PDB file of C-alpha atoms and ligand atoms in Angstrom:
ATOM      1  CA  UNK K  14      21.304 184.297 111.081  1.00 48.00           C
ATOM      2  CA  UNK K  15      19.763 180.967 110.292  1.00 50.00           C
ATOM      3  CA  UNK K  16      20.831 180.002 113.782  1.00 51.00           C
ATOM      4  CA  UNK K  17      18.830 182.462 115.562  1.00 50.00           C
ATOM      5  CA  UNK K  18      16.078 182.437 114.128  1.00 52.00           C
ATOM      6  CA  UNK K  19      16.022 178.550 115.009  1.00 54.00           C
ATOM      7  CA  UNK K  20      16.980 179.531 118.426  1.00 53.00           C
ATOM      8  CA  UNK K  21      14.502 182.335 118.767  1.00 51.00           C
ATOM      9  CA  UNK K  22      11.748 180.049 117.362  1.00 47.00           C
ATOM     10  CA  UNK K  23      12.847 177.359 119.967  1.00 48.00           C
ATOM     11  CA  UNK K  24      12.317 179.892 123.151  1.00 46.00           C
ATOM     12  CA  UNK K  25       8.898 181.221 121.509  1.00 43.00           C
ATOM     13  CA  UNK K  26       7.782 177.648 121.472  1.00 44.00           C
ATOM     14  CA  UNK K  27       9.118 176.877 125.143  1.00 43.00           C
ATOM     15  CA  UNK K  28       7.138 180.313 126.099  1.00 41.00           C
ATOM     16  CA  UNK K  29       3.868 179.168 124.127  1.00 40.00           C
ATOM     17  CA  UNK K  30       4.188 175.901 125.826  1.00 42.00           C
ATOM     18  CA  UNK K  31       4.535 177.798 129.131  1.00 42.00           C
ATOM     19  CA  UNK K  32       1.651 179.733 128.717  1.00 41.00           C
ATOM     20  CA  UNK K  33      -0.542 176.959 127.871  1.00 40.00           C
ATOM     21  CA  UNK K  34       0.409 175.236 131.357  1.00 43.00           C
ATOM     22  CA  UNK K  35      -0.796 178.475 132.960  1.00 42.00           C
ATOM     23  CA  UNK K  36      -3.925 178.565 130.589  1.00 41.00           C
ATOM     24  CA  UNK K  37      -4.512 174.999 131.743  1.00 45.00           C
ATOM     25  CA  UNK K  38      -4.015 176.092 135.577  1.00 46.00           C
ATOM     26  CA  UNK K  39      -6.684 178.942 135.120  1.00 45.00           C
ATOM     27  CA  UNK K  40      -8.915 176.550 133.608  1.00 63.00           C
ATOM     28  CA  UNK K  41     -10.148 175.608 137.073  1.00 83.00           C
ATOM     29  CA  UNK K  42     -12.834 177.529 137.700  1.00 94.00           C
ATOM     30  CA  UNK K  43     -12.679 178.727 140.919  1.00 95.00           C
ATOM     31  CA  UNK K  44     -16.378 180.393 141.151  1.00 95.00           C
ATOM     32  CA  UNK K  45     -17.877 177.104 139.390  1.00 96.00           C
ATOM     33  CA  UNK K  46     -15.823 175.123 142.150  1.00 96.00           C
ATOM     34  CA  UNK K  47     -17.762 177.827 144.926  1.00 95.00           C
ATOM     35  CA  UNK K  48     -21.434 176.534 143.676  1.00 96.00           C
ATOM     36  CA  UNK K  49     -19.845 172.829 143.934  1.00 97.00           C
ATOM     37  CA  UNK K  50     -18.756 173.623 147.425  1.00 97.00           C
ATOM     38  CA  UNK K  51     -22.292 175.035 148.647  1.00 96.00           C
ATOM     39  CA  UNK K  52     -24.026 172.410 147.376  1.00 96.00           C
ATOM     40  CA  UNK K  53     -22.124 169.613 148.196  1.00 97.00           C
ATOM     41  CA  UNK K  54     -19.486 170.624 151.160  1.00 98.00           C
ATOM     42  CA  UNK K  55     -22.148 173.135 152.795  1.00 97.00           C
ATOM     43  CA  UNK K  56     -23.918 171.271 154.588  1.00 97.00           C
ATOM     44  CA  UNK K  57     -20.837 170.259 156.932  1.00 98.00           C
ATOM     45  CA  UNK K  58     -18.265 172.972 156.443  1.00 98.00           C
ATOM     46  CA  UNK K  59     -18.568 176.559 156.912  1.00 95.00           C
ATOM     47  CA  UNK K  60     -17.772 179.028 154.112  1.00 93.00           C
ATOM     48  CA  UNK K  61     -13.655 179.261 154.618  1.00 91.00           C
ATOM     49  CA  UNK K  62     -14.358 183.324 155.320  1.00 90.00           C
ATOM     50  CA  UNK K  63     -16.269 182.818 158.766  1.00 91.00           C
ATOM     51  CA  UNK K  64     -13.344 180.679 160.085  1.00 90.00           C
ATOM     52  CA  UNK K  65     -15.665 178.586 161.886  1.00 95.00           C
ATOM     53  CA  UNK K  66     -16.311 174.718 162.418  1.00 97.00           C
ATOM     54  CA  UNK K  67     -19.489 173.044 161.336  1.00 97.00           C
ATOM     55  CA  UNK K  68     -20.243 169.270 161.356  1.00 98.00           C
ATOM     56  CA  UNK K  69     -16.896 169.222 159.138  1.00 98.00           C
ATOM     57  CA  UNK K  70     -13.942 171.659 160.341  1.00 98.00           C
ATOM     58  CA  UNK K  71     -13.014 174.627 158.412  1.00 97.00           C
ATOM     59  CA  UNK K  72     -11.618 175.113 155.532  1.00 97.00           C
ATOM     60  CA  UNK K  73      -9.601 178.183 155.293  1.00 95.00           C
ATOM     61  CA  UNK K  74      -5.760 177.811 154.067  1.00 94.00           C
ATOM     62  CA  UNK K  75      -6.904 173.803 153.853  1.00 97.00           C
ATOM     63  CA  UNK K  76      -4.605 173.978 150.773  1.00 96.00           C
ATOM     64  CA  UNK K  77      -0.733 173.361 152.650  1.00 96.00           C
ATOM     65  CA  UNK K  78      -2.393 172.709 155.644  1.00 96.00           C
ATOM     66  CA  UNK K  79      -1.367 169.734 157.471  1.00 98.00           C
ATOM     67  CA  UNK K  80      -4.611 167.091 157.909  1.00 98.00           C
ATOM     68  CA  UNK K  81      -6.202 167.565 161.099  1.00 98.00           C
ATOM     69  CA  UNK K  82      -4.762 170.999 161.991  1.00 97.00           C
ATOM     70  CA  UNK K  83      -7.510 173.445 162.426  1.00 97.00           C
ATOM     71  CA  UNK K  84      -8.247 174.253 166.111  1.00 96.00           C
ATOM     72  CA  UNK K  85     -11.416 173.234 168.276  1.00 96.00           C
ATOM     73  CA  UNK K  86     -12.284 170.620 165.631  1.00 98.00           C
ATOM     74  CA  UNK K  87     -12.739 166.851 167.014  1.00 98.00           C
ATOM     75  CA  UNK K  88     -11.041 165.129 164.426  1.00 98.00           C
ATOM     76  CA  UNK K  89     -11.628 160.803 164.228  1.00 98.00           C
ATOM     77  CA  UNK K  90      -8.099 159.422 164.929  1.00 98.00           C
ATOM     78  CA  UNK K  91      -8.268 157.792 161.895  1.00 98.00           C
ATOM     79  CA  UNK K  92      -7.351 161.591 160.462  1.00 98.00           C
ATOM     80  CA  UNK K  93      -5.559 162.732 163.219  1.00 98.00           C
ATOM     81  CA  UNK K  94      -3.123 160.081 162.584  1.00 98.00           C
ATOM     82  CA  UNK K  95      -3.252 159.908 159.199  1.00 97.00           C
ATOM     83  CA  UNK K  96       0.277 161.626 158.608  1.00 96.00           C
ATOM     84  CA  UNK K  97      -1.130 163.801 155.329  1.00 98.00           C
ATOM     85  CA  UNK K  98      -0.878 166.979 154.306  1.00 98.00           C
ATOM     86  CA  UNK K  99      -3.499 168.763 151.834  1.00 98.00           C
ATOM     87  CA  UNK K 100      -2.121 169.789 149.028  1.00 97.00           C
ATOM     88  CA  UNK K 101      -3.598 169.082 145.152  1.00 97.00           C
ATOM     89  CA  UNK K 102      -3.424 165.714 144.537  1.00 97.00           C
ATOM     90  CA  UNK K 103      -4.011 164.675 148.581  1.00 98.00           C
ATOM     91  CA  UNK K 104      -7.199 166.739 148.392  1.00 98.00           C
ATOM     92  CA  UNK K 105      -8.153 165.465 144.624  1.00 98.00           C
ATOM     93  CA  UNK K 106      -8.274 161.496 145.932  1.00 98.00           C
ATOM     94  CA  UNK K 107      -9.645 162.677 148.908  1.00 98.00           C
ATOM     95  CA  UNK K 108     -12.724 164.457 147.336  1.00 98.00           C
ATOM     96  CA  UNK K 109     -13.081 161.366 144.794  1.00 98.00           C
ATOM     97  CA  UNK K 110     -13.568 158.741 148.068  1.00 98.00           C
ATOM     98  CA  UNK K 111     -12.342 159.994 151.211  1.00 98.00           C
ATOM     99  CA  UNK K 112     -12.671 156.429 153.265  1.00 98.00           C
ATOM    100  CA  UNK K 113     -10.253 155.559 150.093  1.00 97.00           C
ATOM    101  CA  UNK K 114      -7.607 157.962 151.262  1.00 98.00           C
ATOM    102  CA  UNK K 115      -8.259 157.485 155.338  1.00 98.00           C
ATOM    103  CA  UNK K 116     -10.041 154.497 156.289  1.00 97.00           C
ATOM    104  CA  UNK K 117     -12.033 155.300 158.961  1.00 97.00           C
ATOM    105  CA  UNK K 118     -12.432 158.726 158.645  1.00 98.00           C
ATOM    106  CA  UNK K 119     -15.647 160.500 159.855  1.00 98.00           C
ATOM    107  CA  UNK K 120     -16.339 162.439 156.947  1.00 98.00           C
ATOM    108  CA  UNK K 121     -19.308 160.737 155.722  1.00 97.00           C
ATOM    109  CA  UNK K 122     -19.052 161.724 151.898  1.00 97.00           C
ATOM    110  CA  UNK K 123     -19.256 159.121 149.173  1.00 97.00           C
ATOM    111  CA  UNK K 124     -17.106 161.186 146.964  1.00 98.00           C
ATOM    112  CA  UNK K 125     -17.498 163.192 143.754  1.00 98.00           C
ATOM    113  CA  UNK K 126     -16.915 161.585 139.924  1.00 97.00           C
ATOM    114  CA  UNK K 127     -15.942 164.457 137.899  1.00 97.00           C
ATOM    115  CA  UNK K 128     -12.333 165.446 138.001  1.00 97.00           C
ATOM    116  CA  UNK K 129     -13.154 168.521 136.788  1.00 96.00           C
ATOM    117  CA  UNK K 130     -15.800 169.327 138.955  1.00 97.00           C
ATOM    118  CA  UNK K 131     -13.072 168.551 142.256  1.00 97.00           C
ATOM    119  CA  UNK K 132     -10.482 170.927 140.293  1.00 97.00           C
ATOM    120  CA  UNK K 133     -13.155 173.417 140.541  1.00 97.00           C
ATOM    121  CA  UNK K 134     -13.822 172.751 144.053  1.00 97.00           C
ATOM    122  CA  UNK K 135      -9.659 172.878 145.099  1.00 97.00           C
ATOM    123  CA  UNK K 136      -9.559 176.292 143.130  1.00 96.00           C
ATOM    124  CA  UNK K 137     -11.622 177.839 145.058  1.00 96.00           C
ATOM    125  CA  UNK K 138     -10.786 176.344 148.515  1.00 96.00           C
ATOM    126  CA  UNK K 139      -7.172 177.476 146.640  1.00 94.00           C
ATOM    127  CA  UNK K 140      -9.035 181.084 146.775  1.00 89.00           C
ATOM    128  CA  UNK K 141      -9.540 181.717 150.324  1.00 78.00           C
ATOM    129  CA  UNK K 142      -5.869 180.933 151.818  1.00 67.00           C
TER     130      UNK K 142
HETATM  131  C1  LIG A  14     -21.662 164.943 155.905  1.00 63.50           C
HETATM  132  C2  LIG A  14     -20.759 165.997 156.279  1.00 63.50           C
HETATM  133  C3  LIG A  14     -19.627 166.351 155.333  1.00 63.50           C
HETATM  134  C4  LIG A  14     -19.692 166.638 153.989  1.00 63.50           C
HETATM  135  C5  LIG A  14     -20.919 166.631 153.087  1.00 63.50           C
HETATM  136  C6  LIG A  14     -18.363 167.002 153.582  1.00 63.50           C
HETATM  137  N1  LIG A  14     -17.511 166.908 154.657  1.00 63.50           N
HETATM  138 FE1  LIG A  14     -15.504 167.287 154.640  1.00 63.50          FE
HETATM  139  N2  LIG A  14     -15.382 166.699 156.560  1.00 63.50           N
HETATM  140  C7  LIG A  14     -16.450 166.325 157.366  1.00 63.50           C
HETATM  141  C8  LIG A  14     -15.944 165.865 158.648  1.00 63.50           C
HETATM  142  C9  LIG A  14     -16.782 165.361 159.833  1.00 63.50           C
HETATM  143  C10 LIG A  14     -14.536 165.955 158.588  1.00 63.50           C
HETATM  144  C11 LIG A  14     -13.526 165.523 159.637  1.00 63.50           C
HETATM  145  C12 LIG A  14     -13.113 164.100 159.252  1.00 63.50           C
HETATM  146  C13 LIG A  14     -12.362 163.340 160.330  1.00 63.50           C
HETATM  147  O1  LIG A  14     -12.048 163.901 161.389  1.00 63.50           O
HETATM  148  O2  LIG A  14     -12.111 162.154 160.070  1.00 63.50           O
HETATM  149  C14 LIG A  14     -14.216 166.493 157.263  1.00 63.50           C
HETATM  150  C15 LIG A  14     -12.936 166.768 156.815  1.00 63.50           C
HETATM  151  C16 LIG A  14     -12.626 167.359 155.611  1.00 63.50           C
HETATM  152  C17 LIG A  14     -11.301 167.736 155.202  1.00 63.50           C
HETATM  153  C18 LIG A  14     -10.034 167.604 156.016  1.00 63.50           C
HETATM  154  C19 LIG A  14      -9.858 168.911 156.794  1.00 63.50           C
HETATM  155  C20 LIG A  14      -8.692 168.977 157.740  1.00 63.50           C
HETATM  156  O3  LIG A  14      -8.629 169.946 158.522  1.00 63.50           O
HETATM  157  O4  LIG A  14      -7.839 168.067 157.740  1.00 63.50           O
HETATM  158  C21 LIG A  14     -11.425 168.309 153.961  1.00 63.50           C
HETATM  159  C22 LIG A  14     -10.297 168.866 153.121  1.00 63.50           C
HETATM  160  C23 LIG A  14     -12.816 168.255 153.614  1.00 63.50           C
HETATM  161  N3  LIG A  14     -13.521 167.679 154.634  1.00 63.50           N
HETATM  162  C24 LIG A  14     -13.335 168.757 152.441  1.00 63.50           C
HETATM  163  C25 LIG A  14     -14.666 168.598 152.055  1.00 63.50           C
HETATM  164  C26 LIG A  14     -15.189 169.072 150.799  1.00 63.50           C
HETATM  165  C27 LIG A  14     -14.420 169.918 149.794  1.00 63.50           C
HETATM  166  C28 LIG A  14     -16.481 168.657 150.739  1.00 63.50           C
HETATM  167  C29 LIG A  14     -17.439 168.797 149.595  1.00 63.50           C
HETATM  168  C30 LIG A  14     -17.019 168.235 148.327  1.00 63.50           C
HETATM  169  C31 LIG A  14     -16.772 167.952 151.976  1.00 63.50           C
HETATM  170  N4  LIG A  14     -15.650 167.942 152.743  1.00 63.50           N
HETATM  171  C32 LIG A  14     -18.000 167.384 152.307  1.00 63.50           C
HETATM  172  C33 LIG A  14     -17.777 166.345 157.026  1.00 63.50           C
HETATM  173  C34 LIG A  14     -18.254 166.525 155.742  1.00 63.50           C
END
């Protein structure tokens, strides 16, 4: 009896600490990340949804997406043959300092501070695969 109580205890814990991963995860805040993106990404990318390039390429399904990959964009070479893919952390150093992450690169974008502010940002570019 003793025993399963422990052992009942011991899965509620591993589900409570399970849930508070996911709480973490839904921390981001996707819609605060969507004012981030038009007031610092606008300028050069398109909203993902119109699926077209600006002075940046677009950014729909970025999140998986190998670097370089969306059509009828003319990537620098210093992306092209970067070798990266996008994916959480790739796109959280590359939104701190991009020239950091690819030397060369023609995004001209010093870079955002806040980590949460580029979680925000990822969570909504996470939003429109
Ligand atoms: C001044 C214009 C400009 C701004 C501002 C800008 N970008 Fe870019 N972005 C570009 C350009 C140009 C490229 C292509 C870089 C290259 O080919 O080297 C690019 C590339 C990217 C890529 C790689 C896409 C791919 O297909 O590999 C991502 C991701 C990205 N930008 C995200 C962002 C986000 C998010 C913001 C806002 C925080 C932002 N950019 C701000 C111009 C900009």
């Amino acid at each position: 009896m003793g025993l399963f109580s422990k052992a009942g205890f011991g899965v509620f814990a591993i589900i409570a600490a399970l849930f508070n991963l996911s709480g973490q995860a839904l921390a981001q805040d996707a819609d605060a990340g969507e004012k981030s993106f038009r007031v610092y990404c606008g300028y050069c990318h398109h909203p993902p949804r119109f699926d077209s390039n600006g002075i940046g390429p677009n950014l729909k399904g970025v999140v998986g997406r190998r670097a370089a990959s969306y059509p009828n964009f003319n990537y620098s070479s210093a992306l092209t043959s970067a070798g990266l893919t996008w994916n959480e952390a790739t796109l959280d150093a590359w939104l701190a300092r991009p020239q950091a992450v690819v030397s060369g690169t023609k995004m001209a974008f010093t870079g955002i501070r806040n980590a949460a502010e580029r979680a925000n940002i990822i969570a909504f570019l996470k939003n429109n695969p």
